[in-house]
Short mmCIF file of C-alpha atoms in Angstrom, two decimals:
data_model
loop_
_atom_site.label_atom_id
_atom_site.label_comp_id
_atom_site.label_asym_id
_atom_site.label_seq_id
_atom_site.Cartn_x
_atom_site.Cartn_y
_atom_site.Cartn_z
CA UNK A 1 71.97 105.24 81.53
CA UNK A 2 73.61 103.76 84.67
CA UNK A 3 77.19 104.16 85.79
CA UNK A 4 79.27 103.39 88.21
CA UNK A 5 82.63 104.28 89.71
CA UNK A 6 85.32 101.58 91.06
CA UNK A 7 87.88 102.56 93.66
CA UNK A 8 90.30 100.07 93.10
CA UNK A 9 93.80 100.29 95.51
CA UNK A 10 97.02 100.76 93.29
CA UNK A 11 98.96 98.53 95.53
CA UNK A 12 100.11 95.57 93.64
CA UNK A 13 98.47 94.06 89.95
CA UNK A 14 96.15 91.63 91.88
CA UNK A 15 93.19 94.37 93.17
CA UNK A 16 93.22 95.49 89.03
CA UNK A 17 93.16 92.48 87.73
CA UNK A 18 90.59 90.78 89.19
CA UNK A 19 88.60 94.18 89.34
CA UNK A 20 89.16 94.39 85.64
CA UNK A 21 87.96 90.59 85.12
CA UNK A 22 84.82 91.47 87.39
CA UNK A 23 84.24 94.33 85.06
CA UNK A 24 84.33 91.79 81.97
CA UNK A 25 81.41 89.91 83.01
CA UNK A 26 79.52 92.79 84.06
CA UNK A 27 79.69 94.98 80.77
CA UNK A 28 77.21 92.14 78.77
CA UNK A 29 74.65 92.02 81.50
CA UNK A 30 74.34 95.60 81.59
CA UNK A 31 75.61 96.93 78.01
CA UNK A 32 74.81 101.02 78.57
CA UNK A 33 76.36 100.32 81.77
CA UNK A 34 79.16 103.27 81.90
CA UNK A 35 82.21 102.56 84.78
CA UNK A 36 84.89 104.99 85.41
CA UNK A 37 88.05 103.65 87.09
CA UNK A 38 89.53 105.80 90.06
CA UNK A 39 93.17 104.13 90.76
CA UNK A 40 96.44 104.34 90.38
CA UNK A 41 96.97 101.15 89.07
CA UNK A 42 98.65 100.60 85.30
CA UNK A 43 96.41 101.18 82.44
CA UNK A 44 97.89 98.23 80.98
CA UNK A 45 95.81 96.44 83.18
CA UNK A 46 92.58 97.46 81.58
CA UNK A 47 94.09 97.50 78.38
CA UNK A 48 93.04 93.88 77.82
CA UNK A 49 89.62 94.82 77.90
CA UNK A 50 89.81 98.33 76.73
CA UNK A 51 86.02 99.09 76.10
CA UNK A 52 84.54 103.06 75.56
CA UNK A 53 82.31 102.55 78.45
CA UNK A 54 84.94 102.16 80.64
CA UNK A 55 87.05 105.56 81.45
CA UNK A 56 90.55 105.27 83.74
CA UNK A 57 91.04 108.68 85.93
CA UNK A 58 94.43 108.06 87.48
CA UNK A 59 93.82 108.65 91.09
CA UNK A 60 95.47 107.70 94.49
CA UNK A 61 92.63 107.00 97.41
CA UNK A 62 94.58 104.72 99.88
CA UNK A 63 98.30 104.31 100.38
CA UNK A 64 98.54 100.53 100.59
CA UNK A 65 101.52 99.45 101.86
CA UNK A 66 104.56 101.05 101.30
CA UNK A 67 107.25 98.37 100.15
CA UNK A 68 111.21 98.93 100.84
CA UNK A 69 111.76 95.92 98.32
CA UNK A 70 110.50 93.19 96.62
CA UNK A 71 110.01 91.72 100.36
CA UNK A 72 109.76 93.92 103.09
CA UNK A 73 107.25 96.60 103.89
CA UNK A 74 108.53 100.04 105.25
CA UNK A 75 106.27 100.52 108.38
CA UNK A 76 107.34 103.91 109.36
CA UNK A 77 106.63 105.07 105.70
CA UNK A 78 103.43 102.92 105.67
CA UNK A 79 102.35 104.49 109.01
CA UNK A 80 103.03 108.12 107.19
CA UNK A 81 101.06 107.70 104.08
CA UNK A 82 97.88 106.63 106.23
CA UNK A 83 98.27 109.60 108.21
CA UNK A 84 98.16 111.67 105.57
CA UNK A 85 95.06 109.41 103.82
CA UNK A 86 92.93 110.34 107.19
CA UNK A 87 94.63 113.49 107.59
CA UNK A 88 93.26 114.63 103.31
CA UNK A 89 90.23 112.69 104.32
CA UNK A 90 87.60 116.01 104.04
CA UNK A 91 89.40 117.07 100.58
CA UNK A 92 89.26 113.87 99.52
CA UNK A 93 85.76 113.86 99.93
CA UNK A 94 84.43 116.76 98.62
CA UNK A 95 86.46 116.13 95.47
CA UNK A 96 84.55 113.31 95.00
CA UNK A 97 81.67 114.34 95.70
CA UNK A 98 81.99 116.93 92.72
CA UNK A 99 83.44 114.17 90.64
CA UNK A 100 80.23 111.48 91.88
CA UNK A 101 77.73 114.74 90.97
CA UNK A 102 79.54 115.47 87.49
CA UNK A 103 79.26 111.64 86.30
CA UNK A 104 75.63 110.72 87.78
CA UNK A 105 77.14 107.69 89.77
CA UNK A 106 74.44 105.27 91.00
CA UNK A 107 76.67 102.78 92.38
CA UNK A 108 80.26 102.75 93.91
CA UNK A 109 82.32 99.58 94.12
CA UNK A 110 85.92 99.21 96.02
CA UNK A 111 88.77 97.10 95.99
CA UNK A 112 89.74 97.64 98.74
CA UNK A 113 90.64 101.73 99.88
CA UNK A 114 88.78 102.56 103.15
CA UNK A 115 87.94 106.21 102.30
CA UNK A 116 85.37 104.57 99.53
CA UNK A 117 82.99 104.67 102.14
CA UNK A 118 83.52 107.73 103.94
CA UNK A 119 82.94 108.92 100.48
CA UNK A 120 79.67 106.27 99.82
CA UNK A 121 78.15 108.07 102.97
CA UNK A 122 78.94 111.37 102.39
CA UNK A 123 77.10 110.99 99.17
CA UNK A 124 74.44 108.99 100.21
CA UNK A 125 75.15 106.20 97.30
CA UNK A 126 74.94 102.77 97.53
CA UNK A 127 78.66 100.91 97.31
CA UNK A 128 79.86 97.43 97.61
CA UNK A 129 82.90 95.98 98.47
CA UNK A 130 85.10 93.07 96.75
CA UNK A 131 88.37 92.31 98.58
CA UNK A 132 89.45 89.18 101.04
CA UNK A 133 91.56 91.50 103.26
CA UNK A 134 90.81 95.23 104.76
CA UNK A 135 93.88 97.33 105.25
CA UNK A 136 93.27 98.05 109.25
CA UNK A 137 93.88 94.09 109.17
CA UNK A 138 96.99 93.86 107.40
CA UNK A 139 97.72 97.45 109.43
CA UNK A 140 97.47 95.57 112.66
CA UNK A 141 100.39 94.14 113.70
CA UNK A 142 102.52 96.73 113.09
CA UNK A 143 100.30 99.67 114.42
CA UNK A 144 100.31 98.29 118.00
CA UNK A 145 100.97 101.84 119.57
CA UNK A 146 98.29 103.20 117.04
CA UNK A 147 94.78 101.82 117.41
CA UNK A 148 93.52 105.14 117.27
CA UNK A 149 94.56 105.13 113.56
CA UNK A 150 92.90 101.25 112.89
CA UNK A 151 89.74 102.72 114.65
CA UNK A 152 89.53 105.20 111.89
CA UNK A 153 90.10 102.60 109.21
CA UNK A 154 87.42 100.28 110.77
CA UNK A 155 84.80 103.34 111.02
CA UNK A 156 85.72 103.84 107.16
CA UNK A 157 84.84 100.17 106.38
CA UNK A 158 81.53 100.34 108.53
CA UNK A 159 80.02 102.34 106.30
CA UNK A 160 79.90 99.74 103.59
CA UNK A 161 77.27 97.54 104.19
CA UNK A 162 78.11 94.68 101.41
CA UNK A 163 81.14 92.83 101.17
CA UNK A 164 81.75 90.10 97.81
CA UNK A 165 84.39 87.97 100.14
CA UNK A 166 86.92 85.92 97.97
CA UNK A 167 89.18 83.23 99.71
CA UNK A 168 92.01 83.46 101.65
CA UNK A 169 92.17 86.84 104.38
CA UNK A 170 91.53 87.94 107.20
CA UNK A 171 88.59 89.56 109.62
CA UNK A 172 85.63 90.88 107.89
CA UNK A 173 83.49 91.75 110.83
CA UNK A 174 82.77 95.72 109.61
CA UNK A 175 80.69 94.59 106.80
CA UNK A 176 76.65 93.83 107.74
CA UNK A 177 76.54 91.90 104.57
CA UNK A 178 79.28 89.24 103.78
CA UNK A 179 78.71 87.28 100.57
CA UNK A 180 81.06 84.53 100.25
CA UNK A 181 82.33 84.15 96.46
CA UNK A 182 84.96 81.68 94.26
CA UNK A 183 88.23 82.76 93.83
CA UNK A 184 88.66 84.91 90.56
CA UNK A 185 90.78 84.54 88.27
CA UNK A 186 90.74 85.23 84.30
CA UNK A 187 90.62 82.02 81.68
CA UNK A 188 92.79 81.79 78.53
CA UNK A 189 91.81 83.88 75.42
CA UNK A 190 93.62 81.64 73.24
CA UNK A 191 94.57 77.78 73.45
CA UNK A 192 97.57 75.92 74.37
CA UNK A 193 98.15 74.98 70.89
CA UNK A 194 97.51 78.60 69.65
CA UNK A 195 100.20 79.89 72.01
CA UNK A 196 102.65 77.81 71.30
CA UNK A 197 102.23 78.32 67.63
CA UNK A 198 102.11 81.82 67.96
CA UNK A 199 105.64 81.70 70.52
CA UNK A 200 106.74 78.90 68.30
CA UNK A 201 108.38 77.47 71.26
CA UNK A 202 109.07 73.68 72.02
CA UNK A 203 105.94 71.94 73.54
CA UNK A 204 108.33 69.61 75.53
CA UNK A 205 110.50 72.21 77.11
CA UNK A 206 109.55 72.72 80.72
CA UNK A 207 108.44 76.66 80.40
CA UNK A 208 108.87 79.14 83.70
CA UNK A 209 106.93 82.00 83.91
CA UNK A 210 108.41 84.63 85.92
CA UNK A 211 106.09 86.95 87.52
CA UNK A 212 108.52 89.18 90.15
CA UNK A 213 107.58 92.93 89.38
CA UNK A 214 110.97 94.55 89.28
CA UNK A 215 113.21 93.04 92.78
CA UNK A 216 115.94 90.93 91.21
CA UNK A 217 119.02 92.12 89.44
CA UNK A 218 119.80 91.23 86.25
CA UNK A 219 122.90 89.16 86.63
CA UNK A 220 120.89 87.10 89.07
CA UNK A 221 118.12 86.12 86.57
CA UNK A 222 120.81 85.72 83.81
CA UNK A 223 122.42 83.44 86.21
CA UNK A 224 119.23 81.72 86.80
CA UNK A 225 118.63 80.53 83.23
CA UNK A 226 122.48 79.82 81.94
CA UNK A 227 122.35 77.52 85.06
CA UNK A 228 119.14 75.34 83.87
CA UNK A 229 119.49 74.94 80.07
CA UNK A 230 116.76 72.25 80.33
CA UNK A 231 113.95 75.16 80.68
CA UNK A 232 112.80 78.26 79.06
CA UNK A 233 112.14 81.11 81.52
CA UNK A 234 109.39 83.29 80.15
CA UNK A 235 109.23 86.64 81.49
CA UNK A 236 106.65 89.81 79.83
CA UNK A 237 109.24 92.10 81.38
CA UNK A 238 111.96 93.27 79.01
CA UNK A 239 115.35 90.61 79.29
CA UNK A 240 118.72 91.87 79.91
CA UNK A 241 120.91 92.11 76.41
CA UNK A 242 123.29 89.58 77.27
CA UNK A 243 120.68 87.17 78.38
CA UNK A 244 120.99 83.23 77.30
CA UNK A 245 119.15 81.77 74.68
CA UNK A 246 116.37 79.93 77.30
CA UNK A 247 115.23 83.23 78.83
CA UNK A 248 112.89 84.51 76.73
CA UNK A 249 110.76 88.11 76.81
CA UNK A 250 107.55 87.51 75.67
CA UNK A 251 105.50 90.87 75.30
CA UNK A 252 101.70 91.08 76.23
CA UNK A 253 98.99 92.13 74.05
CA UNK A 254 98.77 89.86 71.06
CA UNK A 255 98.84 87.03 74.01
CA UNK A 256 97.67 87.82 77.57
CA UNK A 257 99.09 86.95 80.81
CA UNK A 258 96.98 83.89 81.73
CA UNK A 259 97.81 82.60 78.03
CA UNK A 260 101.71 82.71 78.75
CA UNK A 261 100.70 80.35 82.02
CA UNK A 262 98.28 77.63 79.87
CA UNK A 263 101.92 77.03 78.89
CA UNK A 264 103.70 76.90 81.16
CA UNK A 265 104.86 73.58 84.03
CA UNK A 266 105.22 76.52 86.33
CA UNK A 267 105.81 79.83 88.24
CA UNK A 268 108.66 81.71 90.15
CA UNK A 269 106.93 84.45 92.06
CA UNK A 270 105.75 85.82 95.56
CA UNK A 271 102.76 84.72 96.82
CA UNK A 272 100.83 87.41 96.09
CA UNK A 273 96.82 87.28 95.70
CA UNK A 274 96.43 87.62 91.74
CA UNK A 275 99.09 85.06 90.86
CA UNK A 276 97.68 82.58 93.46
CA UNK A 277 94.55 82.92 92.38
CA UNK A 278 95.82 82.56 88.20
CA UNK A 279 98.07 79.23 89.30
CA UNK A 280 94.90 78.31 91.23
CA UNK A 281 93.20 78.21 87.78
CA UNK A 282 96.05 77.36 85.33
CA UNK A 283 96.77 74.39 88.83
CA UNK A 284 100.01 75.62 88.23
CA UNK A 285 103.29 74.92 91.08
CA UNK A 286 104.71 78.01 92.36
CA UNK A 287 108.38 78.81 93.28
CA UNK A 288 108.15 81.51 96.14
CA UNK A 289 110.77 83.63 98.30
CA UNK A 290 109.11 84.48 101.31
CA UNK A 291 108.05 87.99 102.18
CA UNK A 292 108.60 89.37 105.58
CA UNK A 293 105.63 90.87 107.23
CA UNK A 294 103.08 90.63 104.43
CA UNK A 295 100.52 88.61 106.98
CA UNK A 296 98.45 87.81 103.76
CA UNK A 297 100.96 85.23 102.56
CA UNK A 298 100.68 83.24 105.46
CA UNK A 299 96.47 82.39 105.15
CA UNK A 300 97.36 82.51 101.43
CA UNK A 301 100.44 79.53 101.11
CA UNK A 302 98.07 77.55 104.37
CA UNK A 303 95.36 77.39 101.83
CA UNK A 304 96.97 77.50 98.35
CA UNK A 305 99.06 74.75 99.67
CA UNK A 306 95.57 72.36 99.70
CA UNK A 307 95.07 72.24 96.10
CA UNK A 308 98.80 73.14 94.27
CA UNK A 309 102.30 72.45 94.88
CA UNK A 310 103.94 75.54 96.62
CA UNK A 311 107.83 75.64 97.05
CA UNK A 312 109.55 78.21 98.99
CA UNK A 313 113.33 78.95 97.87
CA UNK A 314 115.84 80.90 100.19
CA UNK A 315 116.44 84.29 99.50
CA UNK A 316 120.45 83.51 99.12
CA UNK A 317 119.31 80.95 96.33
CA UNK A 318 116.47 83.51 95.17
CA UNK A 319 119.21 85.71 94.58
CA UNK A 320 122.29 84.13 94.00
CA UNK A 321 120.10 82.72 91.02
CA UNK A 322 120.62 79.01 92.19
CA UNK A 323 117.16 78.17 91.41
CA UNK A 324 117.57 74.63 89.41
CA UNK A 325 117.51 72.32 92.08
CA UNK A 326 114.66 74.37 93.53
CA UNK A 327 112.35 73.86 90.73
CA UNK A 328 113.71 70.03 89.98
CA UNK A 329 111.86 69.95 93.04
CA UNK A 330 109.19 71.52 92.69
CA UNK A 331 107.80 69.81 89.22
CA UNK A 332 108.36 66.20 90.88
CA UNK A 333 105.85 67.67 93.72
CA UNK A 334 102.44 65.60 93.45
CA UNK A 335 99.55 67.95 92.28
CA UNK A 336 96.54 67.71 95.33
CA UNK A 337 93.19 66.58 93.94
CA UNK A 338 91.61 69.61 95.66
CA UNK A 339 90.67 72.22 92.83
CA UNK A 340 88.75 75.52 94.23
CA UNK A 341 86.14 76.84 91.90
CA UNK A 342 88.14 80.09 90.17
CA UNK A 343 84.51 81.82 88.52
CA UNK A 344 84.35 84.47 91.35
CA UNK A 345 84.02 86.70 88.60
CA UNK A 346 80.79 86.23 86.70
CA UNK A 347 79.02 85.67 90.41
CA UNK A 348 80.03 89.17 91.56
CA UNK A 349 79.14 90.70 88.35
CA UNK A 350 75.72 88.88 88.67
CA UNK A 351 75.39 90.50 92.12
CA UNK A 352 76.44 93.49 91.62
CA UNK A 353 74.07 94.01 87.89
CA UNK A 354 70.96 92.46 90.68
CA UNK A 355 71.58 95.63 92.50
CA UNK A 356 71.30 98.43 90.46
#
């Protein structure tokens, strides 16, 4: 029996996701493969492929970044929570070195937390990395006066030889190993037609998905839809009780979240990495409000740009819920002929089953 465990960074749905997806393809090429889950990610997230050989230990290993809203990261709080990351580092260790002895682990993988490979050393197990960003690199500009902190990051990441590189980020230059892989990005379980039967919604009707995580007030996205009748604004989070007839909660589970987009003429959302990478796949348009300092974004919308329409709307019309003319706009935009290969996931599951 093999197993492995995956240190996967709770910041955002992206890292799970696509972790999650990895873990799909990997489970058939290696069926008494057993994985257990360190994050503090939502279980939902693994719900989709809820399997008894995968186990979820709610866990916090890396702080991310600390976010005052929807579009601004809180530096000083950031700068806190990875003091106290390096300051735990030794407990954090020898907990999991009990935890790597207890389960027999033969290989670690991490998306992305730096103390994965304090911990890979410290045990002397092999680990590989999956990410397209390291934290000391979205860290940097705003830890000018502390390189001594990024130095300890970087040392963290040097002790992971193998990085599975996906699009879009920034420096890699710890890793000794850098494998170059396609974007991933789950398929549809269902079809179009199966969707919309199961919805029973109008095939015509320009659908929205809305994909915001919690950021917008309610009168803003009621506003939103009462002021473009002509779509249907699907969202899986729950709907206000007054809200008008065209926005629609649609609850995940029967249907997952890349069905509700093989639906769908488009996307109001940040530019995060998952929901790139699903409108990538789906070559769905997104309608973005910009984020402020998330240096991601920028790499992200210069090469998302190349093969789907992108639209950014102000944050006074993001919140004022004038979005119409915004995404009149955005579904008259041309879709590029450029479309970047989105099975990322099968080819890191290959590599990672080749080495172990």
């Amino acid at each position: 029996m093999l197993n492995i465990v995956y240190y996967i960074t709770g910041h955002g749905f992206g890292h799970a996701r696509r972790s999650s997806e990895i873990l799909r393809h990997l489970l058939p090429l290696r069926p008494g493969l057993t994985i257990h889950l360190r994050t503090t990610a939502p279980a939902a997230i693994f719900a989709e492929d809820a399997s008894p050989n995968i186990h979820l230990h709610p866990l916090s290993l890396d702080p991310g970044a600390i976010e005052k809203d929807l579009f601004t990261i809180d530096i000083p709080a950031t700068l806190s929570a990875v003091r106290n990351s390096l300051r735990d580092r030794d407990s954090i260790i020898e907990r999991e070195l009990l935890f790597l002895k207890n389960q027999h682990i033969d290989l670690i993988l991490t998306d992305i937390p730096f103390l994965a490979g304090d911990i890979a050393a410290a045990a002397r197990i092999p680990i590989i990395a999956i990410t397209n960003f390291t934290w000391d690199w979205i860290y940097e500009p705003y830890f000018t006066e502390h390189a001594d902190l990024l130095a300890e990051i970087q040392n963290s990441y040097k002790k992971i030889p193998t990085l599975l590189k996906i699009p879009f980020g920034g420096r890699t230059d710890w890793f000794s190993e850098v494998i170059d892989i396609p974007l991933i990005a789950p398929a549809p379980r269902q079809s179009r037609i199966q969707v919309l039967s199961h919805l029973q919604l109008d095939p015509q009707k320009p659908k929205i998905v809305l994909s915001l995580r919690g950021g917008l007030a309610p009168e803003s996205l009621i506003t939103a839809a009462a002021s473009a009748p002509d779509y249907l604004f699907l969202t899986p989070s729950p709907t206000p009780p007054n809200a008008p007839k065209n926005l629609l909660h649609i609850p995940l589970g029967p249907l997952t979240f890349t069905d509700l987009l093989s639906i769908s003429s488009a996307v109001v959302s940040k530019l995060g990495y998952g929901i790139v990478a699903d409108c990538l796949a789906a070559r769905l348009p997104i309608l973005y409000p910009w984020r402020s300092g998330f240096r991601e974004d920028e790499v992200t919308l210069k090469e998302a740009a190349q093969s789907i329409p992108l639209q950014e709307i102000p944050h006074a019309d993001f919140f004022s819920g004038n979005w119409k003319p915004h995404l009149d706009r955005l579904l008259k935009m041309s879709m590029p002929r450029q479309i970047l290969p989105t099975n990322g996931a099968p080819i890191a599951a290959q590599i990672i089953s080749s080495r172990l």
